mmCIF file of C-alpha atoms and ligand atoms in Angstrom:
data_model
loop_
_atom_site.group_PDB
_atom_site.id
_atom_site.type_symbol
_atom_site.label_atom_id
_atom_site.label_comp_id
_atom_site.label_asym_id
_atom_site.label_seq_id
_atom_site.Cartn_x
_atom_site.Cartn_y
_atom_site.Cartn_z
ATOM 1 C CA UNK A 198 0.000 0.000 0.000
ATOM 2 C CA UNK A 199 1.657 3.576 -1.359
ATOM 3 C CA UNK A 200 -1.321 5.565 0.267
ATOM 4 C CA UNK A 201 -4.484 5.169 1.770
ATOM 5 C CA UNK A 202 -7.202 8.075 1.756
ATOM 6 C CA UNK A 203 -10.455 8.576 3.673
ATOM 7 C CA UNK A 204 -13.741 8.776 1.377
ATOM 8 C CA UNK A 205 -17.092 8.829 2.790
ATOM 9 C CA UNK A 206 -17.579 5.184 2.900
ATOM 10 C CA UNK A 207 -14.100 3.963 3.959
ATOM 11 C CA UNK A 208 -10.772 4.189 2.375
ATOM 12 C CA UNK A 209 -9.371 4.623 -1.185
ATOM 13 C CA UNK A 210 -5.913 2.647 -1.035
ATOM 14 C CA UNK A 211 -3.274 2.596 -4.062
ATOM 15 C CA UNK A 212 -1.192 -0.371 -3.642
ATOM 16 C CA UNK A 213 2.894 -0.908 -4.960
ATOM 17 C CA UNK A 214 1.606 -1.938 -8.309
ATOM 18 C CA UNK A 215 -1.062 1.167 -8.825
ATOM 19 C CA UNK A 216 -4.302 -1.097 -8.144
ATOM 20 C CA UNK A 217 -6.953 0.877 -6.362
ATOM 21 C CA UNK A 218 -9.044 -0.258 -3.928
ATOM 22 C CA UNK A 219 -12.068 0.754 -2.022
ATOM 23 C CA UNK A 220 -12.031 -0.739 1.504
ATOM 24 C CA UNK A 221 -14.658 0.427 4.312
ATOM 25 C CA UNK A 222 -12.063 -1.044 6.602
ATOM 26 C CA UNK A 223 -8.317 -1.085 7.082
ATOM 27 C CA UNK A 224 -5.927 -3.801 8.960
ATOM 28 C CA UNK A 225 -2.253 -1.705 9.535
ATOM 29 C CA UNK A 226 -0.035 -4.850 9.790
ATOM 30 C CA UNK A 227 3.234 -3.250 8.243
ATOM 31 C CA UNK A 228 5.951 -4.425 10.942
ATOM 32 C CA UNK A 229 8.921 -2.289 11.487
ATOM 33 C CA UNK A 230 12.214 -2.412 10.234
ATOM 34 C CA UNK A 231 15.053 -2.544 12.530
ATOM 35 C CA UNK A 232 17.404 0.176 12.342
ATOM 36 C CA UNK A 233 20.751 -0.543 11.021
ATOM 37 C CA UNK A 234 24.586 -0.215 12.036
ATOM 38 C CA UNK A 235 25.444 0.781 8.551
ATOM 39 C CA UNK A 236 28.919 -1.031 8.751
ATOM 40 C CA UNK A 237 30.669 -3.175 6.666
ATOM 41 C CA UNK A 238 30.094 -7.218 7.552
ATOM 42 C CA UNK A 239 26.763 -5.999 8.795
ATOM 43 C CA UNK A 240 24.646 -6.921 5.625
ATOM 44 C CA UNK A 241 27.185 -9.925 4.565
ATOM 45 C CA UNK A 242 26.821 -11.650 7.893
ATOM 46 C CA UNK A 243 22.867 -11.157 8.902
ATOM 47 C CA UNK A 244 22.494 -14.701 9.693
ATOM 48 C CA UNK A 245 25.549 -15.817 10.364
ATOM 49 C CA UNK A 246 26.283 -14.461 13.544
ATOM 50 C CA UNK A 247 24.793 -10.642 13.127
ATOM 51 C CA UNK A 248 21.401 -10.715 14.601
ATOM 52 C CA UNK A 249 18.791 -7.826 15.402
ATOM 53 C CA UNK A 250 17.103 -9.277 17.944
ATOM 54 C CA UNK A 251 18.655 -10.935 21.513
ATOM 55 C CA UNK A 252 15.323 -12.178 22.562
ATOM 56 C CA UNK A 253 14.618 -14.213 19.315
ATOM 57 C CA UNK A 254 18.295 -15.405 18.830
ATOM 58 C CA UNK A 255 20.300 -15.639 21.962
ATOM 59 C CA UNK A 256 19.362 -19.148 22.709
ATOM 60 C CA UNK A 257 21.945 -19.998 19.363
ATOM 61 C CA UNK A 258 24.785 -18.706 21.283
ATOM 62 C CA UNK A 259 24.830 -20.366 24.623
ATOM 63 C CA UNK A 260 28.416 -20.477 26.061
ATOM 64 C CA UNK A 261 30.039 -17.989 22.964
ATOM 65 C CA UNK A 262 31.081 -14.611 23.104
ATOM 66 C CA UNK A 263 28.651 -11.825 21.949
ATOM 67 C CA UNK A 264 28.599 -7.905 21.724
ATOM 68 C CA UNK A 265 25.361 -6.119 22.157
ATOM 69 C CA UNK A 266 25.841 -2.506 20.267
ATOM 70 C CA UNK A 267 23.833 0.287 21.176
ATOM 71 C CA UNK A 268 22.939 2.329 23.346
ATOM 72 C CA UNK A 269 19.490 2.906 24.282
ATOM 73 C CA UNK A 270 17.377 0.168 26.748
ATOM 74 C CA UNK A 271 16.633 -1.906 24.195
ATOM 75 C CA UNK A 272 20.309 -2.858 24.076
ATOM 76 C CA UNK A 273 21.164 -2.522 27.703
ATOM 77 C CA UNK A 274 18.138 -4.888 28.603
ATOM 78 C CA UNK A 275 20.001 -7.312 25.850
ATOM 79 C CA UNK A 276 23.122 -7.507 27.302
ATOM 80 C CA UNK A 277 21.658 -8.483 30.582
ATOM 81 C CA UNK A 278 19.828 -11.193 28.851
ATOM 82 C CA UNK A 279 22.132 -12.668 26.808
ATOM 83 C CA UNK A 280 24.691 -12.642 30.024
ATOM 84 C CA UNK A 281 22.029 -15.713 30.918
ATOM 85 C CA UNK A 282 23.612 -17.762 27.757
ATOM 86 C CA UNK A 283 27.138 -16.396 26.542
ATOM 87 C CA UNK A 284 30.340 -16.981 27.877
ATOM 88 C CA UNK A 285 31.531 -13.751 27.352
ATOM 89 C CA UNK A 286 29.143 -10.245 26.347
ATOM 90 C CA UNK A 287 30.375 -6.965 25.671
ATOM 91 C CA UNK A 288 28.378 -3.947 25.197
ATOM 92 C CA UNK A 289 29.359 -1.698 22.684
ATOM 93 C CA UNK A 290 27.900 1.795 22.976
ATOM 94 C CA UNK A 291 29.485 5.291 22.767
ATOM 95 C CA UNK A 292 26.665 7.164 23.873
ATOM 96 C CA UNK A 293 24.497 5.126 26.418
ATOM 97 C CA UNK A 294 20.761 6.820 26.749
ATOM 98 C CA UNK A 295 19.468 3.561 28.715
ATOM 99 C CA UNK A 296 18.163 4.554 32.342
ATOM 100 C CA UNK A 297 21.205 4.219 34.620
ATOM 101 C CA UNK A 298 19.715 1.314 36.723
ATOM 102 C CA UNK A 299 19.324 -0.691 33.458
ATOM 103 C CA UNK A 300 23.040 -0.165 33.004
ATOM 104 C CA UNK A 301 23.748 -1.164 36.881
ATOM 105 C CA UNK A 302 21.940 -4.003 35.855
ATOM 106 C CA UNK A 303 23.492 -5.018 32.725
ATOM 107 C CA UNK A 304 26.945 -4.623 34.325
ATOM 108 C CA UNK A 305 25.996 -6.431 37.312
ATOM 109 C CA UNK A 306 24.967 -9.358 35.516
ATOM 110 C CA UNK A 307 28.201 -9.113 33.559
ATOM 111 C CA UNK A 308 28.262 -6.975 30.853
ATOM 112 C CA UNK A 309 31.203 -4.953 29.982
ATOM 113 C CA UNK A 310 30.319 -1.955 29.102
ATOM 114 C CA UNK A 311 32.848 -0.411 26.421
ATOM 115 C CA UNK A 312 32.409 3.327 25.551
ATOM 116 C CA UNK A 313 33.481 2.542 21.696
ATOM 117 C CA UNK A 314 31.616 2.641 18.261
ATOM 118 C CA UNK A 315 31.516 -0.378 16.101
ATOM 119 C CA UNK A 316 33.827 -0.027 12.797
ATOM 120 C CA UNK A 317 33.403 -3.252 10.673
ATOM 121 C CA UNK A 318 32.278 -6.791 11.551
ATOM 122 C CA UNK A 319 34.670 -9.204 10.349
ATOM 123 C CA UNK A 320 34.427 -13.038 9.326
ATOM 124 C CA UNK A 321 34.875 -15.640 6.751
ATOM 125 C CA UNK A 322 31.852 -18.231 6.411
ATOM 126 C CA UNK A 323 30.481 -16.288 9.774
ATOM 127 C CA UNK A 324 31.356 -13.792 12.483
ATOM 128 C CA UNK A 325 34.525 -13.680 13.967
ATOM 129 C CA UNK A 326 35.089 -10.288 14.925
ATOM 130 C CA UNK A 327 34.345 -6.645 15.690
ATOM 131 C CA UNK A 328 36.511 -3.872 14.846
ATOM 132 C CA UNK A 329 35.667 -0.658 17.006
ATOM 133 C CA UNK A 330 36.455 2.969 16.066
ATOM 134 C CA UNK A 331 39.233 2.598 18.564
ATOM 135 C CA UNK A 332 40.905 0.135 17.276
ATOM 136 C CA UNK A 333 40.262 -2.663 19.524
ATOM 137 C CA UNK A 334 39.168 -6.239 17.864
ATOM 138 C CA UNK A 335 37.018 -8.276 19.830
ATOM 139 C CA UNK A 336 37.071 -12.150 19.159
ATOM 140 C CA UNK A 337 33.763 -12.912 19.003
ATOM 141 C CA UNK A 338 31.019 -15.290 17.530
ATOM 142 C CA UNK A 339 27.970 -13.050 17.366
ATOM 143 C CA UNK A 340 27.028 -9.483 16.787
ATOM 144 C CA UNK A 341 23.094 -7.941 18.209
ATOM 145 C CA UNK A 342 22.644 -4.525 16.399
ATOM 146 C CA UNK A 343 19.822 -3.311 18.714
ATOM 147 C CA UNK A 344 19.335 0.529 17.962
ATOM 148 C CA UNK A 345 15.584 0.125 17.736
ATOM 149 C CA UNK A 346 13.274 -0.216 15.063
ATOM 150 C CA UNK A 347 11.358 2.108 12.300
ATOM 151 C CA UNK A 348 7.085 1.813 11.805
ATOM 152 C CA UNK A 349 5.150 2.923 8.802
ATOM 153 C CA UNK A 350 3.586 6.037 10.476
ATOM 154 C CA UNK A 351 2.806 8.271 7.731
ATOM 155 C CA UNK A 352 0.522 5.738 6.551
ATOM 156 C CA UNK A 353 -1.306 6.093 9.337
ATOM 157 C CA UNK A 354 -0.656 9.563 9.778
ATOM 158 C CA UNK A 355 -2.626 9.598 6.173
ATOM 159 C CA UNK A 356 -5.755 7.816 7.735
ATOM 160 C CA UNK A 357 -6.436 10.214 10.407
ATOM 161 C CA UNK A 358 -4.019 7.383 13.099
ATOM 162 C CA UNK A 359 -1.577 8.948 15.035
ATOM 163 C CA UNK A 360 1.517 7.442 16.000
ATOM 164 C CA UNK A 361 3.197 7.522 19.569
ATOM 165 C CA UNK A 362 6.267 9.331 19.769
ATOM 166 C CA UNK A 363 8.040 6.110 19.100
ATOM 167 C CA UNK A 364 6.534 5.801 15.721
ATOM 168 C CA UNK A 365 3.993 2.618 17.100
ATOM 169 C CA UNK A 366 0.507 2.823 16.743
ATOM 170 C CA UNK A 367 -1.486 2.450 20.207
ATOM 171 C CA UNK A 368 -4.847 -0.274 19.773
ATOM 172 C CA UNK A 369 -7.439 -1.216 22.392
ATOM 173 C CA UNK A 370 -8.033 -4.705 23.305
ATOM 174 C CA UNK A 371 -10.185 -5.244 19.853
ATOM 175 C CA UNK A 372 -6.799 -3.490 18.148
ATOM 176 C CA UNK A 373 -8.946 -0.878 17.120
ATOM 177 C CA UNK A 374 -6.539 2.134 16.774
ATOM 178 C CA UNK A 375 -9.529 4.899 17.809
ATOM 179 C CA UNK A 376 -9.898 6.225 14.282
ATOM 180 C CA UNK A 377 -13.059 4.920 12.764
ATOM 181 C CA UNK A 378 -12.620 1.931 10.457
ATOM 182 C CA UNK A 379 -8.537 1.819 10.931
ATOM 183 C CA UNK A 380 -7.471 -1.414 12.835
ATOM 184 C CA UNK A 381 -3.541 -2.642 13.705
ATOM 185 C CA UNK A 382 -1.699 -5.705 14.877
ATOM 186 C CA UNK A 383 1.419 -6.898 15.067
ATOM 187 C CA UNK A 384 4.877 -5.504 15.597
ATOM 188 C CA UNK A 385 3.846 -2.150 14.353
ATOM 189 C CA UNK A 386 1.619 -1.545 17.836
ATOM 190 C CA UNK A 387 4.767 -2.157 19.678
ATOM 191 C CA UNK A 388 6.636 -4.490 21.633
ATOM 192 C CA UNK A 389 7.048 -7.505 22.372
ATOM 193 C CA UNK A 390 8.248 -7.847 18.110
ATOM 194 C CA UNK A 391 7.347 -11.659 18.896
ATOM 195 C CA UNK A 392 5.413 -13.951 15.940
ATOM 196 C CA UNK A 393 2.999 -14.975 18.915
ATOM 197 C CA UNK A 394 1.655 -11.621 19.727
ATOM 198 C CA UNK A 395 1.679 -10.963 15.814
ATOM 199 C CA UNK A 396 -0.286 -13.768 14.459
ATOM 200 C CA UNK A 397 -2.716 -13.427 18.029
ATOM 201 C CA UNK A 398 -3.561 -9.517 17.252
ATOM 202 C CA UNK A 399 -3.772 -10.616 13.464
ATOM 203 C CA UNK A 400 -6.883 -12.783 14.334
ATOM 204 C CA UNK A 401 -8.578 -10.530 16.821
ATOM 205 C CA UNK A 402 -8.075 -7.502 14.590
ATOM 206 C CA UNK A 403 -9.586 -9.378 11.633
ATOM 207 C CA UNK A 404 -12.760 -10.626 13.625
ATOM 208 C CA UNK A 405 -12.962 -6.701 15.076
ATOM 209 C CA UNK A 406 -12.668 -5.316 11.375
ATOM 210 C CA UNK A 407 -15.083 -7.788 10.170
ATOM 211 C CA UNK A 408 -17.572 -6.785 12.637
ATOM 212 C CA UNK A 409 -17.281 -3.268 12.010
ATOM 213 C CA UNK A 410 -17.682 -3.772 8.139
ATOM 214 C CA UNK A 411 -20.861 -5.743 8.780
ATOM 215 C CA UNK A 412 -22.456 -3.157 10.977
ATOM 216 C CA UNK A 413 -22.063 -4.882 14.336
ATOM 217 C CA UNK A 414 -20.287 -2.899 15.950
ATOM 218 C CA UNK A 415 -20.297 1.056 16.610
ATOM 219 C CA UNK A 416 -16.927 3.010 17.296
HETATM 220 C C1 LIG B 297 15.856 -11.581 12.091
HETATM 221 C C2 LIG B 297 14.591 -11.725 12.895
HETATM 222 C C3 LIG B 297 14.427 -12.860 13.675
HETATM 223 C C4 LIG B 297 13.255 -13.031 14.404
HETATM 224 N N1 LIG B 297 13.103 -14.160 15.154
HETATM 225 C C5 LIG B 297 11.971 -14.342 15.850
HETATM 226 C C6 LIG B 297 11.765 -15.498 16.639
HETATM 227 O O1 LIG B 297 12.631 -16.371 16.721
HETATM 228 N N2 LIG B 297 10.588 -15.620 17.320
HETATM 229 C C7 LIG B 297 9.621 -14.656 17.264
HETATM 230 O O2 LIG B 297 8.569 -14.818 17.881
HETATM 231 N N3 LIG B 297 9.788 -13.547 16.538
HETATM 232 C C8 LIG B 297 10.932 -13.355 15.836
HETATM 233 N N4 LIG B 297 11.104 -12.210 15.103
HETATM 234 C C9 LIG B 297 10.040 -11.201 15.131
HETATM 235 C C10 LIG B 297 8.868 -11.604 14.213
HETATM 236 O O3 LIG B 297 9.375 -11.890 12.930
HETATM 237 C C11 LIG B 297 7.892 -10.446 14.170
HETATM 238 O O4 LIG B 297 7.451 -10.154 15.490
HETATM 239 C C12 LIG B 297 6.676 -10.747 13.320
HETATM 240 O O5 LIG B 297 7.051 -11.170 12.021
HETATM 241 C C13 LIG B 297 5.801 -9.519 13.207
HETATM 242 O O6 LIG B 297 4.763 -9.742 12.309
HETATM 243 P P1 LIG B 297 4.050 -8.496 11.597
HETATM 244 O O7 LIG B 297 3.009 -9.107 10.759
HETATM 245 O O8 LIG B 297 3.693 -7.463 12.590
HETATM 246 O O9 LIG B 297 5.185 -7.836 10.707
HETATM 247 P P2 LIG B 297 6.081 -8.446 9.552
HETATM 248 O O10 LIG B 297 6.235 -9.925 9.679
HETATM 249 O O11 LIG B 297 7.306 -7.608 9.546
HETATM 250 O O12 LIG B 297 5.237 -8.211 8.245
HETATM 251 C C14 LIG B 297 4.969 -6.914 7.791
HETATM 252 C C15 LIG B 297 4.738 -7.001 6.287
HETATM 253 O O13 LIG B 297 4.163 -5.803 5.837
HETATM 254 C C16 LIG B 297 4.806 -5.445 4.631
HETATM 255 N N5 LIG B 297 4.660 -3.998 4.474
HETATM 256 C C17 LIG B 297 5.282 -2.999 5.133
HETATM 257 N N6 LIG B 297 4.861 -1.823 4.688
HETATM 258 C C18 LIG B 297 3.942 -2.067 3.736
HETATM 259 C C19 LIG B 297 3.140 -1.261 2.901
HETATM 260 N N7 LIG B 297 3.178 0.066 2.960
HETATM 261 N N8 LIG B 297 2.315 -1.863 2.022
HETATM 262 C C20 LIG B 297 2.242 -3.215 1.938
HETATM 263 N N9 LIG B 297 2.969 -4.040 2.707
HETATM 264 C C21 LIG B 297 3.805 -3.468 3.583
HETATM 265 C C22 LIG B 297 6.247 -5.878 4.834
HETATM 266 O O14 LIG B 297 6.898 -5.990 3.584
HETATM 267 C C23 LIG B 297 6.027 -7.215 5.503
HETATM 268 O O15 LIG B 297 5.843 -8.243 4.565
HETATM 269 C C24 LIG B 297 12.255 -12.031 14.361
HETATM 270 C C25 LIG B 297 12.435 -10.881 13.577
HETATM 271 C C26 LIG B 297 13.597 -10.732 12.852
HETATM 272 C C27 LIG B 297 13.767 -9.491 11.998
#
């Protein structure tokens, strides 16, 4: 969907291949993207040892060495997770935003903290390294780029839905976003950015949007 415009009966939408369509109702399921290092390695080894997301991953790197980079809580509340399964975890962040008793935290559990920026992430068939701006090279076997994520919002922002300040879009219970007609689910109304709360808000904001085409329900 390019853009999505309110009519009297719904919604005139213009998808990626110019099809219009009328729609009385619309479903905002358009994820987020996570935002990215933008350092060489990073695109060459997503998979194989760079990962975006500690929660969905960390399990694959019980008893290895790991940095976390970034700064914010997202990435200090990694670091004190993944201290649960790696050896060894460094967190890489040259600005750290996170509230300081999630840092006490993540350095309690066992983080070390280094006050560095990552340079390049380094490898042959996976991850073997990270170069900071430093200089240093860490030895390592995995690499969590957690700087947060990016949301659709000026779709919404086009159907009368305004985002939070962190670009998600707030729902009620029914994932009814408060603007008539306009429903969401999934990662773009926030976190957890887990498949179970996705395909679970999928359903209940399909029933809810059904209902509401069929008259059933007021708003
Ligand atoms: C690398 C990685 C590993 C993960 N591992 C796990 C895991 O192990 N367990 C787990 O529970 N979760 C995991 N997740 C998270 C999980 O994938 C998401 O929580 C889930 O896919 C969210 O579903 P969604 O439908 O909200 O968004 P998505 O699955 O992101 O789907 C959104 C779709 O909307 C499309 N879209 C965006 N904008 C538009 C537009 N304007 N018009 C039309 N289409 C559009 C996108 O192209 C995409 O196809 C992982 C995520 C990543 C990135």
């Amino acid at each position: 969907m390019t853009s999505a415009v309110r009519n009297e009966g719904g919604f005139d939408i213009v998808t990626e291949t110019d099809t219009a369509i009328r729609a009385k109702a619309v479903i905002l399921a358009t994820g987020i993207s996570r935002v990215k290092l933008g350092v060489p390695g990073e695109k060459e080894f997503f998979g194989k040892g760079v990962s975006y997301c500690a929660a969905c991953d960390g399990n694959f790197y019980k008893g290895k060495v790991v940095a976390i980079i970034g700064g914010e809580t997202e990435a200090a509340a990694s670091a004190e997770l993944m201290t649960a399964y790696a050896s060894k975890v460094y967190w890489v962040a040259k600005d750290v935003v996170a509230s300081e008793n999630m840092v006490r935290r993540s350095v309690a559990a066992g983080a070390e903290l280094l006050r560095a920026s990552a340079k390049a992430i380094k490898g042959e068939d996976k991850v073997t390294a990270l170069e900071l701006d430093d200089g240093t090279v860490l030895d390592l076997d995995g690499v969590f780029i957690e700087l947060g994520a990016r949301s659709s919002a000026d779709l919404a922002m086009d159907m009368d839905v305004m985002p939070e300040m962190d670009d998600t879009i707030k729902v009620d219970a029914s994932c009814f976003t408060g603007t008539e007609g306009v429903y969401a689910c999934g990662d773009v109304t926030g976190k957890p950015w887990q498949m179970a709360k996705a395909v679970g808000q999928g359903a209940v904001a399909g029933t809810a949007a059904a209902e509401w085409v069929r008259g059933n329900v007021g708003q």
